[in-house]
CSV table of C-alpha atoms in Angstrom, one decimal:
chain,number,residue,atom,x,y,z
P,1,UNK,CA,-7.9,-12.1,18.5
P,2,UNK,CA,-8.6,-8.8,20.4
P,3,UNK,CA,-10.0,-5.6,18.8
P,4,UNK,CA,-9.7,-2.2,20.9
P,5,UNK,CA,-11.6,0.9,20.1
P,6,UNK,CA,-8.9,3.7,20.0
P,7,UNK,CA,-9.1,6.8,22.3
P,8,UNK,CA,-7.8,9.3,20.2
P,9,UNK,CA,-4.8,11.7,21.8
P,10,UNK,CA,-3.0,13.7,19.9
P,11,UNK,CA,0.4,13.7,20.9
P,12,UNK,CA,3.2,15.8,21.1
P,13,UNK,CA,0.6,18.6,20.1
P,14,UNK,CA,-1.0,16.8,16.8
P,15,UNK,CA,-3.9,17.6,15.5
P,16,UNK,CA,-6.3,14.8,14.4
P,17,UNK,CA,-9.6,14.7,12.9
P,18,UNK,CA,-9.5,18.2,11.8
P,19,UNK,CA,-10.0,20.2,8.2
P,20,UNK,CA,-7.1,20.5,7.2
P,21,UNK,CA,-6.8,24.8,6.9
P,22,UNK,CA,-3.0,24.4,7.5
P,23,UNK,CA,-0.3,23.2,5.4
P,24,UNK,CA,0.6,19.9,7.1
P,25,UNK,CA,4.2,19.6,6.9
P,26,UNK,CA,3.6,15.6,7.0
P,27,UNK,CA,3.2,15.4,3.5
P,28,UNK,CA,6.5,17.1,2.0
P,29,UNK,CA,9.2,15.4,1.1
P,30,UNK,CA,12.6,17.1,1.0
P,31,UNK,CA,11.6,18.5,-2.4
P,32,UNK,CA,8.9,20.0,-1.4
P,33,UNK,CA,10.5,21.4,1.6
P,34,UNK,CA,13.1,22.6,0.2
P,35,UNK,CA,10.9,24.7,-1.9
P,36,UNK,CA,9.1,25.7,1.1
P,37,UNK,CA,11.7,27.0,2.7
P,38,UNK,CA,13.2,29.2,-0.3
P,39,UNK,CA,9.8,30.5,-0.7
P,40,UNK,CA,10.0,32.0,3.1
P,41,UNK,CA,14.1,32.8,2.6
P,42,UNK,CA,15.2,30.2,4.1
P,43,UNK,CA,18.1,28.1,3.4
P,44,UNK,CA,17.9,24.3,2.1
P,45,UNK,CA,19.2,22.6,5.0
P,46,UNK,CA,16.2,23.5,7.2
P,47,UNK,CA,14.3,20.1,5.0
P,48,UNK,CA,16.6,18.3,7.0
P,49,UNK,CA,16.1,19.3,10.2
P,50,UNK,CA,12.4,19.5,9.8
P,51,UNK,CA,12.6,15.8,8.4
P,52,UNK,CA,14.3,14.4,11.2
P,53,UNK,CA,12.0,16.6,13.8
P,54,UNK,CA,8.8,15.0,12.7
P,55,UNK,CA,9.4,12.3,10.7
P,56,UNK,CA,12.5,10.2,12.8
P,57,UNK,CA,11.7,11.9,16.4
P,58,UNK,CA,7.7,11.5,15.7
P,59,UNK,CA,7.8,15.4,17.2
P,60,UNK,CA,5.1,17.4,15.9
P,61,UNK,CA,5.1,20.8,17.7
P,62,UNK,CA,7.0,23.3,16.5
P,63,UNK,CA,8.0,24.7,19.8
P,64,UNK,CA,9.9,21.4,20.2
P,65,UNK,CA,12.1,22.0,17.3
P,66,UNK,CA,14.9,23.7,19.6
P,67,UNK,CA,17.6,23.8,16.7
P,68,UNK,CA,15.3,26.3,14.8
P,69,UNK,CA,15.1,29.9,15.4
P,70,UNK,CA,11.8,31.3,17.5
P,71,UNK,CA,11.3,33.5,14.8
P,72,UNK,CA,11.0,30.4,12.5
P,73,UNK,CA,9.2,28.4,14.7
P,74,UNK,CA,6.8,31.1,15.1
P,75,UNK,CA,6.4,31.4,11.7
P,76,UNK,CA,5.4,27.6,10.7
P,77,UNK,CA,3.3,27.5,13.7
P,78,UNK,CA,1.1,30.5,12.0
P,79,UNK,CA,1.2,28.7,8.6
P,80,UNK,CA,1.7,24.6,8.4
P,81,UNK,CA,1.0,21.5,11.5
P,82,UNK,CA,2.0,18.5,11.5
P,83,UNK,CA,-1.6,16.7,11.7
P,84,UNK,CA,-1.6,12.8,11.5
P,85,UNK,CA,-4.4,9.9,10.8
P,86,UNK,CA,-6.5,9.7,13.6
P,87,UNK,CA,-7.1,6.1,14.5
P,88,UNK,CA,-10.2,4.5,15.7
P,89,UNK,CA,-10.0,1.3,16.1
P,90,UNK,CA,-7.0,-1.8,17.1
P,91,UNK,CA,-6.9,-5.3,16.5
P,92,UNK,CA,-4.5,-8.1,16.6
P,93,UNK,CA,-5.2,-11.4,15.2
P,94,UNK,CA,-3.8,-14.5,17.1
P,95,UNK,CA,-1.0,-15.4,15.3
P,96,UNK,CA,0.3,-11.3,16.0
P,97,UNK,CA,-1.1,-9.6,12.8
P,98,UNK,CA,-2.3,-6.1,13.7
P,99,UNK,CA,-4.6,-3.9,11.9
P,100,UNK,CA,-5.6,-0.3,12.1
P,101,UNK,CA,-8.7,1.5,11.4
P,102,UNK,CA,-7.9,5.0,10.6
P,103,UNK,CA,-9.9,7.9,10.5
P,104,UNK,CA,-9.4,10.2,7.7
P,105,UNK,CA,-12.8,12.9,7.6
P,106,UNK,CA,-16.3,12.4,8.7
P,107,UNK,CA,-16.9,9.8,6.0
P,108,UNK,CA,-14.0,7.7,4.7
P,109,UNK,CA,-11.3,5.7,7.0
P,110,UNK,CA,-8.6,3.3,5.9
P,111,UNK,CA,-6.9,0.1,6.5
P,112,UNK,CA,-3.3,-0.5,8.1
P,113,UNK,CA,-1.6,-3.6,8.5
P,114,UNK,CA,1.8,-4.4,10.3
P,115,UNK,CA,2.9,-8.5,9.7
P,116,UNK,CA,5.5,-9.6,12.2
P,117,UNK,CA,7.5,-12.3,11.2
P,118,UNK,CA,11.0,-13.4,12.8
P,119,UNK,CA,13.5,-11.8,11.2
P,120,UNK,CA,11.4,-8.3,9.8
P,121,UNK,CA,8.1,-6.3,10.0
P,122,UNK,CA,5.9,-5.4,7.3
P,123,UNK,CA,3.7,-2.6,7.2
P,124,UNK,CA,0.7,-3.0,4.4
P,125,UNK,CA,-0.2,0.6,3.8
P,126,UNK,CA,-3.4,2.3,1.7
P,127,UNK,CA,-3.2,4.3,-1.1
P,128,UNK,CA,-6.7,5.3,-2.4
P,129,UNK,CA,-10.1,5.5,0.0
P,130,UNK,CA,-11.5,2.5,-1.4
P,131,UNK,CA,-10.5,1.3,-4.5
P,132,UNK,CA,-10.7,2.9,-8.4
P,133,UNK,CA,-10.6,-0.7,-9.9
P,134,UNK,CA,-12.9,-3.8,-9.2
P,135,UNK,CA,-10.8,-6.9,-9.6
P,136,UNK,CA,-13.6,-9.6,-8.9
P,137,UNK,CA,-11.4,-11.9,-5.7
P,138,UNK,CA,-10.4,-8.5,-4.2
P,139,UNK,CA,-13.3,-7.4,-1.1
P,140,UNK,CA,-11.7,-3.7,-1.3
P,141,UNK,CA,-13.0,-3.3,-5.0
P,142,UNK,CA,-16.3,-4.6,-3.7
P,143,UNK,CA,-16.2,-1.6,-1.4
P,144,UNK,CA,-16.5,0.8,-4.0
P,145,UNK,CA,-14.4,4.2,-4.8
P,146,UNK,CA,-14.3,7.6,-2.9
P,147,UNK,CA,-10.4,9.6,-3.5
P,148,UNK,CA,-7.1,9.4,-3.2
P,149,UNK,CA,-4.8,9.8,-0.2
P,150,UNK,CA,-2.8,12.6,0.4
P,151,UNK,CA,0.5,12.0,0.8
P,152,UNK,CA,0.1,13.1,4.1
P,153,UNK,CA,-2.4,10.6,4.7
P,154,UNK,CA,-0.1,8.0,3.1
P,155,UNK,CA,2.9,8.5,5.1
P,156,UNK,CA,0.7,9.0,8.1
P,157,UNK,CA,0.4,5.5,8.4
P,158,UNK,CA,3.8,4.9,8.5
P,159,UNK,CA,4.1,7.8,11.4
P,160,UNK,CA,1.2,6.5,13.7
P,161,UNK,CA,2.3,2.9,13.3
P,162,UNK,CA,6.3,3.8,14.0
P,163,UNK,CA,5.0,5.7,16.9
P,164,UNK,CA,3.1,3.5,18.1
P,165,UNK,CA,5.9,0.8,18.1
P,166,UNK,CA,8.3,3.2,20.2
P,167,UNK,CA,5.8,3.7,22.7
P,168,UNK,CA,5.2,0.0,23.6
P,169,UNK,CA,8.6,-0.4,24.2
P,170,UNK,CA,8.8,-3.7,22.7
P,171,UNK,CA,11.8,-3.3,20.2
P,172,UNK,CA,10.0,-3.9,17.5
P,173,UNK,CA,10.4,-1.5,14.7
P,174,UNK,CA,9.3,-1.4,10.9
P,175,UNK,CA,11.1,-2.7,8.7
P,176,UNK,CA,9.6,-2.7,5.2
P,177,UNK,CA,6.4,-1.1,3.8
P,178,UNK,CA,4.6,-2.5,0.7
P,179,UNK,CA,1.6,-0.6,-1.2
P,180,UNK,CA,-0.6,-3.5,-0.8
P,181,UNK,CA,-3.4,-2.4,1.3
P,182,UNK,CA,-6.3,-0.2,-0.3
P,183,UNK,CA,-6.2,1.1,-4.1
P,184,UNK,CA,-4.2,1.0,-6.9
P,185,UNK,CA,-0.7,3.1,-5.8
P,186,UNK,CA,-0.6,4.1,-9.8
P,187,UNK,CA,-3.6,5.7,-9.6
P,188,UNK,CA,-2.5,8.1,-7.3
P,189,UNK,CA,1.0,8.6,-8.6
P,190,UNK,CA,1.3,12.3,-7.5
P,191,UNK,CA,1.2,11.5,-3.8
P,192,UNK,CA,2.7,8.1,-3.8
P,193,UNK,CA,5.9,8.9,-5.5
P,194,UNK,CA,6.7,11.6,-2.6
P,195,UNK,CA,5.2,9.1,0.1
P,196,UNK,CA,7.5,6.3,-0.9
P,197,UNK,CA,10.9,9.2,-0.9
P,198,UNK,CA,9.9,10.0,2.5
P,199,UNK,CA,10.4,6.0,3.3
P,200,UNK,CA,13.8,6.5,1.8
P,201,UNK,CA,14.9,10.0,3.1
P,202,UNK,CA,18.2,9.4,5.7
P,203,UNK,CA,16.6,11.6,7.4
P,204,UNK,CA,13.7,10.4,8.2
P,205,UNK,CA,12.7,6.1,8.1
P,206,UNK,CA,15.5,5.4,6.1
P,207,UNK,CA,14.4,2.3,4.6
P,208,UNK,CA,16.1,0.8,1.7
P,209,UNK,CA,14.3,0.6,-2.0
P,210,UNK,CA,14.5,-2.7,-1.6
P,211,UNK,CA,12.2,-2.4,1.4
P,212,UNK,CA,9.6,-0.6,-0.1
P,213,UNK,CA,7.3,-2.6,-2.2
P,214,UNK,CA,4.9,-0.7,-4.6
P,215,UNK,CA,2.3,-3.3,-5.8
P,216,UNK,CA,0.3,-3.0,-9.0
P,217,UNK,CA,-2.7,-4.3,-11.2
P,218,UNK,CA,-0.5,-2.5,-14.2
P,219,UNK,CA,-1.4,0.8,-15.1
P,220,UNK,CA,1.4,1.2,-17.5
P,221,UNK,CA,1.5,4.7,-18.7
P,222,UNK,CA,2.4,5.7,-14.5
P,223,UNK,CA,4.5,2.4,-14.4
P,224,UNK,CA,6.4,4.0,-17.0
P,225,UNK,CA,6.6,7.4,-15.7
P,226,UNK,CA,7.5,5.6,-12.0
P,227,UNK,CA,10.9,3.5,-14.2
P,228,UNK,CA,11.8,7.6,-14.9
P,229,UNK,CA,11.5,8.5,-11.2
P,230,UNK,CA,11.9,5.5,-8.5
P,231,UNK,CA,13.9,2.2,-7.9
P,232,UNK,CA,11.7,0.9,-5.1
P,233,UNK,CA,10.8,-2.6,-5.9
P,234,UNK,CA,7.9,-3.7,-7.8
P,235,UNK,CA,5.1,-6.6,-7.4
P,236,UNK,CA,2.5,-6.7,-9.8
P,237,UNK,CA,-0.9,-8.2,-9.2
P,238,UNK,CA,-0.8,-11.0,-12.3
P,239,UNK,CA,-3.5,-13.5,-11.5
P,240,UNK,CA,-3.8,-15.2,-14.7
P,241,UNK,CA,-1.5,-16.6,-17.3
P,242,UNK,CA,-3.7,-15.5,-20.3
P,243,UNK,CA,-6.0,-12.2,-21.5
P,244,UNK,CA,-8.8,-13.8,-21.8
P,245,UNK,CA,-9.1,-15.0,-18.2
P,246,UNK,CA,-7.1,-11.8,-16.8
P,247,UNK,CA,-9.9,-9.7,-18.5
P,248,UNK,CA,-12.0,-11.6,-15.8
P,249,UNK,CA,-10.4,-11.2,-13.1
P,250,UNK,CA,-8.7,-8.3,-13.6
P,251,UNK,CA,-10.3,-6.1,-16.2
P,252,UNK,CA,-8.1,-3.4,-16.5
P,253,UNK,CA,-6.1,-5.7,-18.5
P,254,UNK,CA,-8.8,-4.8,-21.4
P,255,UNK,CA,-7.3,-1.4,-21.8
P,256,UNK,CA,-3.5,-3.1,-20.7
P,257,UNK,CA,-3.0,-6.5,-21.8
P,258,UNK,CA,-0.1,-8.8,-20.5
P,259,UNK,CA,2.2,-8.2,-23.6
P,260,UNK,CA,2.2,-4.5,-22.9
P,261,UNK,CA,2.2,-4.8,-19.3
P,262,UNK,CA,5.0,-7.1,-19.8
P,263,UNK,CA,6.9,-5.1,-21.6
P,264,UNK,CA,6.3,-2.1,-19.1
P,265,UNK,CA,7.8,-4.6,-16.5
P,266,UNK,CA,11.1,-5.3,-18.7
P,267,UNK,CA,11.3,-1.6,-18.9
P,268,UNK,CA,11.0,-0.8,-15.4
P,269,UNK,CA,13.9,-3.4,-13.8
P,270,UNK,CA,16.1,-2.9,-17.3
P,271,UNK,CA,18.3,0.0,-15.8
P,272,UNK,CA,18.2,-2.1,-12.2
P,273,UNK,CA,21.2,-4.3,-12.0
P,274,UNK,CA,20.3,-7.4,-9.8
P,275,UNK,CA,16.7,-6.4,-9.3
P,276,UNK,CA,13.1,-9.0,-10.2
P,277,UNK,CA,10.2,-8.3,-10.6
P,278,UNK,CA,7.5,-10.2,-8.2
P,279,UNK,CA,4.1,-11.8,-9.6
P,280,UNK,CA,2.1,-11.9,-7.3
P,281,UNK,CA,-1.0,-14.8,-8.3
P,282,UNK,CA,-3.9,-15.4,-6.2
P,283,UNK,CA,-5.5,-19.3,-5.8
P,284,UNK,CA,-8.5,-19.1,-7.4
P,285,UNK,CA,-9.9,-22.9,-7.0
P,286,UNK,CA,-11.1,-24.3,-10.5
P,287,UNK,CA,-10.5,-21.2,-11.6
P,288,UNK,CA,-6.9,-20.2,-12.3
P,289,UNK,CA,-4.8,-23.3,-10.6
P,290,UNK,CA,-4.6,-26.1,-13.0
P,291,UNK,CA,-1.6,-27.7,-14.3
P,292,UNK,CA,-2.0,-26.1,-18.1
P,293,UNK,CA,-1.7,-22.7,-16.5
P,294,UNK,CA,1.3,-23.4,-14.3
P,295,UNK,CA,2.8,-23.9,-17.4
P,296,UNK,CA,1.2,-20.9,-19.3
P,297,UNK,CA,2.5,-18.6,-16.5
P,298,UNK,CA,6.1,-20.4,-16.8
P,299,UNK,CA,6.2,-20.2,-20.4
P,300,UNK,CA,4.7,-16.2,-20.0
P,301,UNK,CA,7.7,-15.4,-17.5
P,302,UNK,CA,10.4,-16.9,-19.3
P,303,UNK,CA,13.4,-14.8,-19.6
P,304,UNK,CA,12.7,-12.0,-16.7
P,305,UNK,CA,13.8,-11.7,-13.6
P,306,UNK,CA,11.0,-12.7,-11.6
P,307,UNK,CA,9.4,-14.3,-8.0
P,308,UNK,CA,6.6,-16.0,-8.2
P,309,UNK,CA,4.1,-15.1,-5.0
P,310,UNK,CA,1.3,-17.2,-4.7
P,311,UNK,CA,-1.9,-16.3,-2.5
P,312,UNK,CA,-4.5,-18.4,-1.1
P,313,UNK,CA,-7.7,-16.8,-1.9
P,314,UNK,CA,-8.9,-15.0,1.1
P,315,UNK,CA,-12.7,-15.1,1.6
P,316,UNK,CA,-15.1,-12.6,2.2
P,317,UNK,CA,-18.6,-11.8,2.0
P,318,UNK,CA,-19.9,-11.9,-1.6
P,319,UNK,CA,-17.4,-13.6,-2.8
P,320,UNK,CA,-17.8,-15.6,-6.0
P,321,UNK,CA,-14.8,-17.8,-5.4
P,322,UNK,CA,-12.7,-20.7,-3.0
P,323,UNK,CA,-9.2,-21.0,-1.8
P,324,UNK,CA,-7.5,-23.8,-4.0
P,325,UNK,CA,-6.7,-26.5,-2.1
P,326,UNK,CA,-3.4,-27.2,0.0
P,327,UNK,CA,-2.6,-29.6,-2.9
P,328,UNK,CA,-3.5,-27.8,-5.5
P,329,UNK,CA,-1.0,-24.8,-4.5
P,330,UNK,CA,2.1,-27.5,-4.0
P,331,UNK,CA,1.7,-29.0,-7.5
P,332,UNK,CA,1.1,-25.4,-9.4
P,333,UNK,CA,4.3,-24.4,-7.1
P,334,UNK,CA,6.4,-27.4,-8.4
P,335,UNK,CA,5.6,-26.7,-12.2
P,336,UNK,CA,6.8,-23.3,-12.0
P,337,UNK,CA,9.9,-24.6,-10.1
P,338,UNK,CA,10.3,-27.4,-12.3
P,339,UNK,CA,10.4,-24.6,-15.0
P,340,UNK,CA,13.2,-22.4,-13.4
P,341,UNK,CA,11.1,-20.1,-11.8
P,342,UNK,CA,11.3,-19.4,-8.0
P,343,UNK,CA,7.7,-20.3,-6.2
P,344,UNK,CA,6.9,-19.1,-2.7
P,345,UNK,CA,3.1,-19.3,-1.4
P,346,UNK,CA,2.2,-16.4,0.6
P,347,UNK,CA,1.7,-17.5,4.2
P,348,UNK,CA,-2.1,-16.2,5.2
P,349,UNK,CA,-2.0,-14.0,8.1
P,350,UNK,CA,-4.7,-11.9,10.0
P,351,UNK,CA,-7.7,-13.4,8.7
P,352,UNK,CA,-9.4,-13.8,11.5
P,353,UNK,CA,-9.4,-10.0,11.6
P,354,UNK,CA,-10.0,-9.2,8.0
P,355,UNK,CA,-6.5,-8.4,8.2
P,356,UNK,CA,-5.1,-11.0,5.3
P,357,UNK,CA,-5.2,-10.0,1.0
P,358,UNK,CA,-7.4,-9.0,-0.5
P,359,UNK,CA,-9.7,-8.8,2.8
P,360,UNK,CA,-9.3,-4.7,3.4
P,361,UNK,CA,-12.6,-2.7,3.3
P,362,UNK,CA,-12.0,0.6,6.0
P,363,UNK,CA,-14.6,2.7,5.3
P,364,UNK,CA,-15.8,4.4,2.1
P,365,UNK,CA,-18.3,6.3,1.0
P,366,UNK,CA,-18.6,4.8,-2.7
P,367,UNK,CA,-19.1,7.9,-5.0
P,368,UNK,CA,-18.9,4.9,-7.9
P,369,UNK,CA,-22.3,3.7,-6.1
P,370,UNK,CA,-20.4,0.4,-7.0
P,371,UNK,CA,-22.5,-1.5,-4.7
P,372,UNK,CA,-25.6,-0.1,-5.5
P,373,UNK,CA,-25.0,-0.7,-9.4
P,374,UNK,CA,-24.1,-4.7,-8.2
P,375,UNK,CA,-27.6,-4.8,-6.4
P,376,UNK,CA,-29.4,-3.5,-9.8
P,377,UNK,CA,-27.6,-6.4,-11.5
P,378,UNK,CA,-28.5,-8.9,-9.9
P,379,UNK,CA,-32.2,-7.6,-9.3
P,380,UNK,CA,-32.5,-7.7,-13.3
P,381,UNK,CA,-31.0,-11.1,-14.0
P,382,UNK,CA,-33.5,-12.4,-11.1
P,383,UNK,CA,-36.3,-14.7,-12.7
């Protein structure tokens, strides 16, 4: 494992670490562009170009942008920047896991993580500073709540960490970004929805919507507006065959239980020929991995599309739970197989740098004073 403390350039004329007092063209996707651009008398097709200037060639100053006109280049350089995360720290775990600390103001910073694996690499990107909801095996929640991301800040990942790729040369390149790192990607709909058509855009990563992976706890009235909107894929953070113990674990299930959010899910793949849905189910052990809820989550899924993802439990500090055992994982795996369903377990990577599920913390200043509230708690319940 090494960790390296960034020194911050900006490149190709960025700024980083700045207010932002500029419109930062990082954030539009060709809709918005396109509006831009009318706005200033301009025609449509200048999205593209701008698109493919920052976005596929990573160029940021507008004096670069040679197929514009000087007048127009003159004229974005007085009103909009391209101004990108800035990053202040660098690890890489020891089986090739890398994480990113990224600055976003004086207070708050995120978590990026790129997974190589032979034949693709993954990009786990944030969506929120911290995290709205507080599912109990998740050390983000722990952290507390402060905003969203812009999309800016969203697809700023993607930049610095595609950039940062072409630099070292190596050939490696990303290949598919999932909404798994901090917050819930619903819960910021507004800036997500354009983040994840930038992923998309021909003209600028051009990933497939099978390659981008928007993960969920199930916040169904914006997983319904997302089935009128998007066909990236889904995964949705399940964790329990049953309400009862999903309101523990997860309690937003109090306001959406599985039925509805089960029905949401039907609703969002029902216009998708040939696409599943993915559960994603972390090992809580003696708490959610016995035999009898194999079965409960078989019988639950029967009839839709669907991957089952199972994830050891990833420790942190505080944590009330254990992994399940090796064991345990094979024979909850082989029930669900046994009952049709396909079963993978989710291969733990980066934990040595806090890098695997569930382990993402950044920075946040909690305006929830979730921690604080914790502490008060447990002082009261103390003897």
């Amino acid at each position: 494992m090494k960790s390296v403390p960034v020194k911050v350039v900006a490149e190709n004329g960025a700024k980083t670490g700045q207010a932002p007092e500029k419109l930062n063209l990082l954030g539009l996707d060709r809709k918005g562009l396109e509006g831009l651009f009318a706005e200033m008398g301009e025609k449509p097709f200048r999205a593209s170009q701008i698109l493919k200037w920052v976005h596929a060639r990573g160029v940021t100053n507008f004096d670069d942008m040679t197929d514009l006109s000087k007048s127009l280049r003159a004229k974005l350089a007085e009103m909009a920047e391209v101004r990108v995360p800035e990053p202040v720290m660098d690890q890489e775990s020891t089986d090739g896991t890398r994480k990113w600390l990224l600055q976003l103001d004086g207070s708050n910073a995120i978590e990026a993580v790129l997974i190589p694996e032979k034949s693709r690499e993954t990009l786990c990107i944030s969506s929120q500073v911290g995290c709205a909801l507080e599912c109990t095996f998740c050390s983000t929640g722990y952290q507390g709540f402060n905003r969203n991301l812009s999309t800016a800040e969203i697809i700023g990942q993607l930049w610095y960490v595609w950039r940062m790729l072409e630099k070292e040369g190596t050939g490696r390149q990303v290949t598919n970004v999932v909404f798994m790192g901090m917050g819930e990607p619903l819960l910021n709909f507004k800036n997500v929805v354009p983040a994840s058509e930038l992923m998309k855009d021909d003209h600028a990563y051009g990933l497939s919507k099978r390659r981008v992976t928007l993960s969920t706890s199930g916040v169904i009235p914006y997983l319904d507006k997302l089935t009128e909107v998007s066909d990236i894929s889904l995964a949705v953070s399940l964790h329990a065959p049953n309400d009862a113990l999903r309101d523990e674990l997860v309690p937003i299930n109090k306001k959406h239980p599985i039925a509805d959010l089960l029905a949401a899910c039907r609703r969002y793949i029902a216009d998708k020929p040939h696409r599943s849905i993915t559960w994603e189910y972390v090992m809580l052990d003696g708490v959610n991995d016995s035999d009898d809820h194999a079965r409960q989550l078989a019988r639950l899924l029967k009839g839709i599309p669907s991957k089952v993802n199972l994830i050891p439990f990833n420790p942190f500090p505080e944590a009330p739970y254990e992994r399940s055992s090796d064991e345990r994982i094979r024979a909850f795996s082989n029930i669900l197989s046994n009952a049709g369903l396909v079963s993978t377990t989710r291969k733990t990577r980066g934990d040595d740098i806090d890098g695997a599920c569930g382990q993402l913390v950044g920075k946040v200043a909690d305006r929830t004073r979730r921690r604080q509230k914790r502490a008060e708690r447990e002082q009261a319940t103390q003897p």
